[in-house]
Tab-separated table of C-alpha atoms in Angstrom:
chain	number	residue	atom	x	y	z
A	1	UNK	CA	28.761	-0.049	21.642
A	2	UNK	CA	30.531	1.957	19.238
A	3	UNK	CA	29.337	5.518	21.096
A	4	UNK	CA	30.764	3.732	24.478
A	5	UNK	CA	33.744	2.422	23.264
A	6	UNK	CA	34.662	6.549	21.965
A	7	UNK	CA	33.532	7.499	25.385
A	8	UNK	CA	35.658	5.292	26.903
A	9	UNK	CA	38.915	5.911	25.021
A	10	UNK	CA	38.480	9.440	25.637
A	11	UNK	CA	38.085	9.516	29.350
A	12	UNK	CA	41.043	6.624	29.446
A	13	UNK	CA	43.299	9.116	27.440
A	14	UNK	CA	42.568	11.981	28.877
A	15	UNK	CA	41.670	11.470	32.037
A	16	UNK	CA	44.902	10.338	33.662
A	17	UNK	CA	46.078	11.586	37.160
A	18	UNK	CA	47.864	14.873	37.870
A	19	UNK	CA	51.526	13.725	37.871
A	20	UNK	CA	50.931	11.587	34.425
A	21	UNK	CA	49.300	14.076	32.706
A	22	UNK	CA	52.461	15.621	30.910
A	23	UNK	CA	54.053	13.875	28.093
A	24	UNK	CA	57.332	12.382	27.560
A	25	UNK	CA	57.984	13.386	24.047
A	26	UNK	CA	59.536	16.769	23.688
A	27	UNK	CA	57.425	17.210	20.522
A	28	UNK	CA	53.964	17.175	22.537
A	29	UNK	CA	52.460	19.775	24.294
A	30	UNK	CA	51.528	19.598	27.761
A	31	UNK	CA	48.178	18.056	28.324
A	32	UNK	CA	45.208	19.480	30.363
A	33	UNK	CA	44.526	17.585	33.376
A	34	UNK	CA	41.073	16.231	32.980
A	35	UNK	CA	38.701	16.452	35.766
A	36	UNK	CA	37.565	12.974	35.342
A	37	UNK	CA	39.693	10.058	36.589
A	38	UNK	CA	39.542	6.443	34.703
A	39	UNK	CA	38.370	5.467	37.888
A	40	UNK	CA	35.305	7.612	37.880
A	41	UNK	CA	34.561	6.971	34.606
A	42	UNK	CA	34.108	3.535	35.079
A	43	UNK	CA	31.783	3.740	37.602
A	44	UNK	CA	29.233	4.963	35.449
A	45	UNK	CA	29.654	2.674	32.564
A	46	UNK	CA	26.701	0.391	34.039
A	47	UNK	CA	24.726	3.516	33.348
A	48	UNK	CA	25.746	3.640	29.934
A	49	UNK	CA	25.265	-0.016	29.373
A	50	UNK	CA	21.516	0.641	30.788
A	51	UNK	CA	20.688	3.566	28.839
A	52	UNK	CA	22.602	1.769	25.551
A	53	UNK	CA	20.452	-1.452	25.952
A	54	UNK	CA	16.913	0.399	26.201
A	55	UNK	CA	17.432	2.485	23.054
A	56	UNK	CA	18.713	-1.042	21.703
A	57	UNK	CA	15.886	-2.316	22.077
A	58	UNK	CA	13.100	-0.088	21.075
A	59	UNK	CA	15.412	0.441	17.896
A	60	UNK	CA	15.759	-3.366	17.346
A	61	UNK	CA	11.481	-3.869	17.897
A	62	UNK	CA	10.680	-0.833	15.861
A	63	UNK	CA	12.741	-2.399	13.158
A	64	UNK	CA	10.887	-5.700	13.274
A	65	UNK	CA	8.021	-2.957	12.406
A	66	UNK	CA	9.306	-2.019	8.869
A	67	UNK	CA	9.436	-5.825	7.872
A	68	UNK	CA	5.468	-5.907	8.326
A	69	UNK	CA	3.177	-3.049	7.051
A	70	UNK	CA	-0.023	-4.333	9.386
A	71	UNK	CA	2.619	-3.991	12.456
A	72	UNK	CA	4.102	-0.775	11.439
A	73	UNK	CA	0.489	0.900	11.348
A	74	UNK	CA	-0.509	-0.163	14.560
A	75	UNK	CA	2.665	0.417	16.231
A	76	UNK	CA	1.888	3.630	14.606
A	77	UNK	CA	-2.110	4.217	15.234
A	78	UNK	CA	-1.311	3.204	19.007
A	79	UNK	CA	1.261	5.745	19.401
A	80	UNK	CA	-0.181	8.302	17.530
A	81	UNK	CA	-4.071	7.453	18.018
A	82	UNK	CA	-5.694	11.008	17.012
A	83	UNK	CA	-3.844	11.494	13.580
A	84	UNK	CA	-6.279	11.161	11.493
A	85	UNK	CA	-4.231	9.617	8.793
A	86	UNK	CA	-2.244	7.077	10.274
A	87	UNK	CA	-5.859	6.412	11.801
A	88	UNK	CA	-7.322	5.777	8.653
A	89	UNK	CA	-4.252	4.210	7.349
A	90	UNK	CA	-4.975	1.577	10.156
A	91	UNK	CA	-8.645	0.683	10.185
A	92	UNK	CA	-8.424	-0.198	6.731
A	93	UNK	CA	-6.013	-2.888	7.362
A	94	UNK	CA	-8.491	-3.862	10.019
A	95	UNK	CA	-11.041	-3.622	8.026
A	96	UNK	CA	-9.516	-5.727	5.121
A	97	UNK	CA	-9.002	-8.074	7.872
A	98	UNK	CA	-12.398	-8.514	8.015
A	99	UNK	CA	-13.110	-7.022	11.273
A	100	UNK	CA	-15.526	-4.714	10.138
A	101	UNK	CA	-16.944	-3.406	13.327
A	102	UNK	CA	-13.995	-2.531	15.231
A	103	UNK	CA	-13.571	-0.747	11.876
A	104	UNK	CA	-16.645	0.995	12.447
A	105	UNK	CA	-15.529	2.278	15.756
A	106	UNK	CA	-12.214	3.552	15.043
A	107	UNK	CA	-13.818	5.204	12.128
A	108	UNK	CA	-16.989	6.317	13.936
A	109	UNK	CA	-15.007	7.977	16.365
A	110	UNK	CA	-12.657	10.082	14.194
A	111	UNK	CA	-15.809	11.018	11.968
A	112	UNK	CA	-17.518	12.595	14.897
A	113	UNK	CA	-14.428	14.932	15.582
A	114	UNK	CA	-13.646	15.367	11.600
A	115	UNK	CA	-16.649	14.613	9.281
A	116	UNK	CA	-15.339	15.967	6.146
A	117	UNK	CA	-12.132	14.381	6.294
A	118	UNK	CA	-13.097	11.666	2.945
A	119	UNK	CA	-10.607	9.392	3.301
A	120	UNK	CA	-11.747	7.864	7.124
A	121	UNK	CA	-15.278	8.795	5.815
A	122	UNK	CA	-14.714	6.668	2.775
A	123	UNK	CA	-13.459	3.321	5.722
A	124	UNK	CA	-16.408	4.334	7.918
A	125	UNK	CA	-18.841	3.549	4.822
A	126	UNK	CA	-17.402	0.681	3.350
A	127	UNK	CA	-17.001	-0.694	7.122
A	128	UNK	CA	-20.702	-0.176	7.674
A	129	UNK	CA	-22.050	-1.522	4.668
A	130	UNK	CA	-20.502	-4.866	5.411
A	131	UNK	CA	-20.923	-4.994	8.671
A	132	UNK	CA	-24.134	-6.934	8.765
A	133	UNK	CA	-26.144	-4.464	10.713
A	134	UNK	CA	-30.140	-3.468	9.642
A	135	UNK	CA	-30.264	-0.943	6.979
A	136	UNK	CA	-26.363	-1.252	6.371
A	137	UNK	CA	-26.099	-0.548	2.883
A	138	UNK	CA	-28.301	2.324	3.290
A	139	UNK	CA	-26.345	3.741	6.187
A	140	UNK	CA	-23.438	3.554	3.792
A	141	UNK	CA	-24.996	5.008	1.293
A	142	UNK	CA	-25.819	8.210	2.837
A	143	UNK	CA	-22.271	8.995	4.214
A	144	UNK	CA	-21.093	8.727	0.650
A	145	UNK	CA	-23.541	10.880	-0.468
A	146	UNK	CA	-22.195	13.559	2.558
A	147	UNK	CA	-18.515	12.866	0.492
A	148	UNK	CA	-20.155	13.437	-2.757
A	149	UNK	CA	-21.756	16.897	-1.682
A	150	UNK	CA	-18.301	18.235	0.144
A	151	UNK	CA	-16.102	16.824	-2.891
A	152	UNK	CA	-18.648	18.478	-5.126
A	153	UNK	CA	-18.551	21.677	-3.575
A	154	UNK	CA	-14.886	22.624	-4.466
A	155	UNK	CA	-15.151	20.388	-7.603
A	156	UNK	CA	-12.646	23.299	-8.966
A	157	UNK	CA	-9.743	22.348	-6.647
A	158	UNK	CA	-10.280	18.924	-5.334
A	159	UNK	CA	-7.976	17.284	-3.142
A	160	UNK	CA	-5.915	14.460	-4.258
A	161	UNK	CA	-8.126	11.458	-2.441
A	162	UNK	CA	-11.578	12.979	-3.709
A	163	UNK	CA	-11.702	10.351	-5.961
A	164	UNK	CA	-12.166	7.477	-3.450
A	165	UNK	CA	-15.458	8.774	-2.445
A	166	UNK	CA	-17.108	7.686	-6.009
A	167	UNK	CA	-14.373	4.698	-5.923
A	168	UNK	CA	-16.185	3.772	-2.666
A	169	UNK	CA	-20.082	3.880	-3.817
A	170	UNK	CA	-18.918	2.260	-7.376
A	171	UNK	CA	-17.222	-0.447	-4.701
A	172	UNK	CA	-20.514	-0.808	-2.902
A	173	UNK	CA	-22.777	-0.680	-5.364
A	174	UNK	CA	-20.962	-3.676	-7.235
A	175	UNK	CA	-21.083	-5.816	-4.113
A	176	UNK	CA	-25.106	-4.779	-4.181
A	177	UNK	CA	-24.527	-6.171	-7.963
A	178	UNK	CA	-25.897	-2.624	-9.217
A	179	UNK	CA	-23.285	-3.226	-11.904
A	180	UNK	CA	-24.522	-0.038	-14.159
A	181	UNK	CA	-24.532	2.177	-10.983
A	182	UNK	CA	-21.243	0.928	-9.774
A	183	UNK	CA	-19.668	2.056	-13.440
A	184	UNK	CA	-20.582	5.487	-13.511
A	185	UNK	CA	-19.297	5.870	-10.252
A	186	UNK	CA	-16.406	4.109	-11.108
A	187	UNK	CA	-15.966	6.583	-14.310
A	188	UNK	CA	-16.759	9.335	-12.201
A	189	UNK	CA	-13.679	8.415	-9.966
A	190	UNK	CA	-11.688	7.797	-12.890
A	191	UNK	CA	-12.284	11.162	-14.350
A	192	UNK	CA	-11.696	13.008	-11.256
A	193	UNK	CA	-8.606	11.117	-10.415
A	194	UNK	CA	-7.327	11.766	-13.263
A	195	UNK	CA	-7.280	15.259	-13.315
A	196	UNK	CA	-4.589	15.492	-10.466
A	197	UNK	CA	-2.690	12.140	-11.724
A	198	UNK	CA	-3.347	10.907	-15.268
A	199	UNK	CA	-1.579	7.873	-14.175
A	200	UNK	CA	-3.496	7.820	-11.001
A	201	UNK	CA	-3.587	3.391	-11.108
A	202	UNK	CA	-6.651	2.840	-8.544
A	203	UNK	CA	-9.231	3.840	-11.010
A	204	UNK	CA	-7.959	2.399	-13.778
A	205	UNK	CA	-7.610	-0.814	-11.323
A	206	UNK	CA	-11.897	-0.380	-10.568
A	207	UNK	CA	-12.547	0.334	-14.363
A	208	UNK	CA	-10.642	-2.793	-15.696
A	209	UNK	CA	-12.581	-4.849	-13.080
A	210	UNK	CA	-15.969	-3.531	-13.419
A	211	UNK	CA	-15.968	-4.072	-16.618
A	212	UNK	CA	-14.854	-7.565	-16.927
A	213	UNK	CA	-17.101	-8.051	-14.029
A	214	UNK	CA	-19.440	-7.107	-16.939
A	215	UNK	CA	-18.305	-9.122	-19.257
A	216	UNK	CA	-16.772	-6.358	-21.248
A	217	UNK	CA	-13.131	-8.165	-21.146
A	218	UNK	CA	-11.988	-5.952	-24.577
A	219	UNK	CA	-12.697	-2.783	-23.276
A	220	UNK	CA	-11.317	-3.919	-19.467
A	221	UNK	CA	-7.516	-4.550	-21.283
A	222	UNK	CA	-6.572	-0.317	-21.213
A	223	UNK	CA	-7.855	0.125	-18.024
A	224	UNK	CA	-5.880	-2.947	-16.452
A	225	UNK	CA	-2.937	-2.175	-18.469
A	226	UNK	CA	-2.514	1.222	-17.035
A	227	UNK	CA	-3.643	-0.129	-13.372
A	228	UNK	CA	-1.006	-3.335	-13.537
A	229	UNK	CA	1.820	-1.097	-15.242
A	230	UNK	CA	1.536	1.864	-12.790
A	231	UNK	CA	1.001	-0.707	-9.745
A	232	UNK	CA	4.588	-2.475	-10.124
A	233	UNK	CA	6.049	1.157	-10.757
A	234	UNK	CA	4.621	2.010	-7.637
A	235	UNK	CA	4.475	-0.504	-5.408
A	236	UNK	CA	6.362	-3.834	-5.850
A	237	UNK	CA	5.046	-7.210	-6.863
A	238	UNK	CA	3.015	-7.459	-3.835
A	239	UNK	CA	-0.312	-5.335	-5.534
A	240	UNK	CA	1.336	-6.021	-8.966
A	241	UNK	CA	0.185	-10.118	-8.938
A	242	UNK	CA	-3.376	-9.313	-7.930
A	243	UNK	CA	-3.823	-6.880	-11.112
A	244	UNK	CA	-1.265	-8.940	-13.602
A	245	UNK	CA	-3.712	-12.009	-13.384
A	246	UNK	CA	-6.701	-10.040	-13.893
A	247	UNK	CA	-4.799	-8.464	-16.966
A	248	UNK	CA	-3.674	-12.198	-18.250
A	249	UNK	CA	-7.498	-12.964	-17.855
A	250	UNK	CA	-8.821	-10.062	-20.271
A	251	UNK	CA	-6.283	-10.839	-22.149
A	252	UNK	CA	-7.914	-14.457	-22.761
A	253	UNK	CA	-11.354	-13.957	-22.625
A	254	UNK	CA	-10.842	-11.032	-25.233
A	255	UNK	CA	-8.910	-13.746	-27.515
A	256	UNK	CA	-5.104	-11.590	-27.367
A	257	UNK	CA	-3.546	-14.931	-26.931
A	258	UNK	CA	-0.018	-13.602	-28.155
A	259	UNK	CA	0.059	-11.270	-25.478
A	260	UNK	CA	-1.296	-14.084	-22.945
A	261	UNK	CA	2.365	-15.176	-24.108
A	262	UNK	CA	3.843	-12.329	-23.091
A	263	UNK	CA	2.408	-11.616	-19.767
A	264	UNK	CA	1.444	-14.803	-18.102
A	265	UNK	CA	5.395	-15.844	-17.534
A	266	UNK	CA	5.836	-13.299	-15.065
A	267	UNK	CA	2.723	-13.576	-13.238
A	268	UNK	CA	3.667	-17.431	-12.851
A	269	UNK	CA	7.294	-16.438	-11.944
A	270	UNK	CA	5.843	-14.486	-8.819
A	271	UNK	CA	3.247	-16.740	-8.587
A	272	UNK	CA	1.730	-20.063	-9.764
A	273	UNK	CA	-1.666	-20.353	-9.975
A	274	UNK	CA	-3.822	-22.851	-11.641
A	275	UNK	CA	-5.890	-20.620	-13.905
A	276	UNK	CA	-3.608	-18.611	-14.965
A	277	UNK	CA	-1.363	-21.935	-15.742
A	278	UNK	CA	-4.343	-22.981	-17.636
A	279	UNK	CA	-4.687	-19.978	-19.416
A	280	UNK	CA	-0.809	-20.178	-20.617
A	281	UNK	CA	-0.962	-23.750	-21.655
A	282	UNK	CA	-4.150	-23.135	-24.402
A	283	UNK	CA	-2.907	-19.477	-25.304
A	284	UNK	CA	0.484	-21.293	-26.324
A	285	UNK	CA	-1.265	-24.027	-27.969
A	286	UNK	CA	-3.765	-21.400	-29.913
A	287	UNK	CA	-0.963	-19.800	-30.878
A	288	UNK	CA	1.086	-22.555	-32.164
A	289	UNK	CA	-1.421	-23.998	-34.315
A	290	UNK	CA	-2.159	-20.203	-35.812
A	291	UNK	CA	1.630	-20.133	-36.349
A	292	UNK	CA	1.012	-23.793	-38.430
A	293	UNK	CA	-1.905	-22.679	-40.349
A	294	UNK	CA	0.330	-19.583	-41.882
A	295	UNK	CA	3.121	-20.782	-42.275
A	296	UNK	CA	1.192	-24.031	-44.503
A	297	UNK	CA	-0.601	-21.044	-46.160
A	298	UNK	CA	2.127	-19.431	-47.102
A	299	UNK	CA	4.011	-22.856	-48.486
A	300	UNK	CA	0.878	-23.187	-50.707
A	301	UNK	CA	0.038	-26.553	-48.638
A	302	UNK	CA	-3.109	-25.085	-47.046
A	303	UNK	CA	-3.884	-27.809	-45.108
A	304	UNK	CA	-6.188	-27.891	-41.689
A	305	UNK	CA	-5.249	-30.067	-39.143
């Protein structure tokens, strides 16, 4: 509208007829005669009005995009269906959907025109080895082991993504419940990651979980630090919640119930939960009575409730 109305007031300013076209102030100069009458103009504002409201609209739906990041990749992946990234970018949101096999053909596809390309060969694994079919998990398996052989191969400049392909087997091999397995992968990742970004949070985020998947909840706290710290740098409080509550949980299960205190406000701020509500009320209990017992032992009362 704004473009149109400039248009406009141009054309109706400047376009006036021959015997109008001089002005009467002496202290103007004589005006060119534009070639375009008012008249003519107008008859191609419908044009403009067309051309305005098309634009409009693709402007106002790609908008509408940005507001969802599912929408905005497929808007993307169907305009652009051969880059491999936005492709890859895609068919893991389809994939975390869990529509594993149309996964597998988005994936399958790209693979067979770019087989070293680790990041779609990383979605074309994981997609596989859930996707119920015989010999799945072996089938995954294997086209890890192809990423592990070309990331291994220029091990002395890898690529910033190399990482996933261990992140991917320590992934699948924890859903196999090959717990040992799936940590040294995971380290592996972690290791590798960090040589390109030492606060690279997705391997810290597989670490911290692997090993309180293991029970190891005091040696999961550094790892979930960095990955919850570096996540709401990143990304927002979207990813942040996720890893926060797994961070209040180590906290607890490795007995830091003062810094249950100090965490598990803001994960219940974005986000009540039950557990983690749980978790608050005893921490703040544990801690109150701890609070009692030295403050009585330092009054020389010494009493135990």
């Amino acid at each position: 509208g704004m473009i149109v109305g400039l248009i406009v007031e141009y054309f109706v300013t400047n376009g006036k007829d021959d015997d109008n076209s001089i002005s009467d102030s002496p202290n103007l100069k004589e005006t060119k005669v534009n070639p375009w009458s008012t008249a003519k103009f107008m008859s191609f504002l419908p044009l403009f009005g067309v051309v305005l409201a098309y634009y409009g609209n693709v402007i106002i739906e790609r908008n509408k995009n940005w507001y969802n990041d599912d929408a905005l990749w497929e808007a993307d992946f169907k305009t652009h269906p051969d880059n491999i990234k936005i492709s890859t970018m895609w068919t893991r949101r389809v994939m975390d959907a869990g529509n594993y096999h149309e996964a597998m053909r988005i994936s399958q596809e790209k693979y067979d025109m770019l087989p070293n390309d680790i990041g779609n060969l990383c979605v074309l694994a994981k997609a596989t080895a859930f996707s119920g079919k015989e010999n799945a998990y072996e089938r995954a398996h294997e086209l890890l082991d192809e990423g592990v052989a070309i990331i291994e191969e220029r091990s002395q400049r890898p690529k910033a993504n190399d990482f996933e392909v261990y992140s991917a087997k320590g992934y699948i091999l924890s859903k196999q419940e090959r717990i040992e397995e799936s940590r040294e992968f995971y380290k592996k990742a972690l290791d590798l990651g960090s040589r390109r970004d030492p606060e690279s949070e997705k391997p810290n985020c597989n670490m911290g979980e692997i090993e309180a998947v293991a029970g190891n909840w005091e040696e999961s706290v550094p790892y979930l630090e960095k990955c919850a710290n570096n996540i709401r740098a990143k990304k927002g409080d979207g990813d942040y919640i996720k890893y926060l509550e797994n961070l209040v949980k180590a906290y607890y299960m490795s007995k830091q119930h003062v810094k249950v205190l100090e965490r598990a406000p803001e994960a219940l701020s974005i986000q009540e939960t039950e557990i983690i509500r749980k978790i608050y009320d005893h921490s703040t209990k544990i801690v109150a009575k701890s609070e009692r017992a030295i403050k009585e032992a330092v009054s020389g009362d010494g009493g135990d409730e």
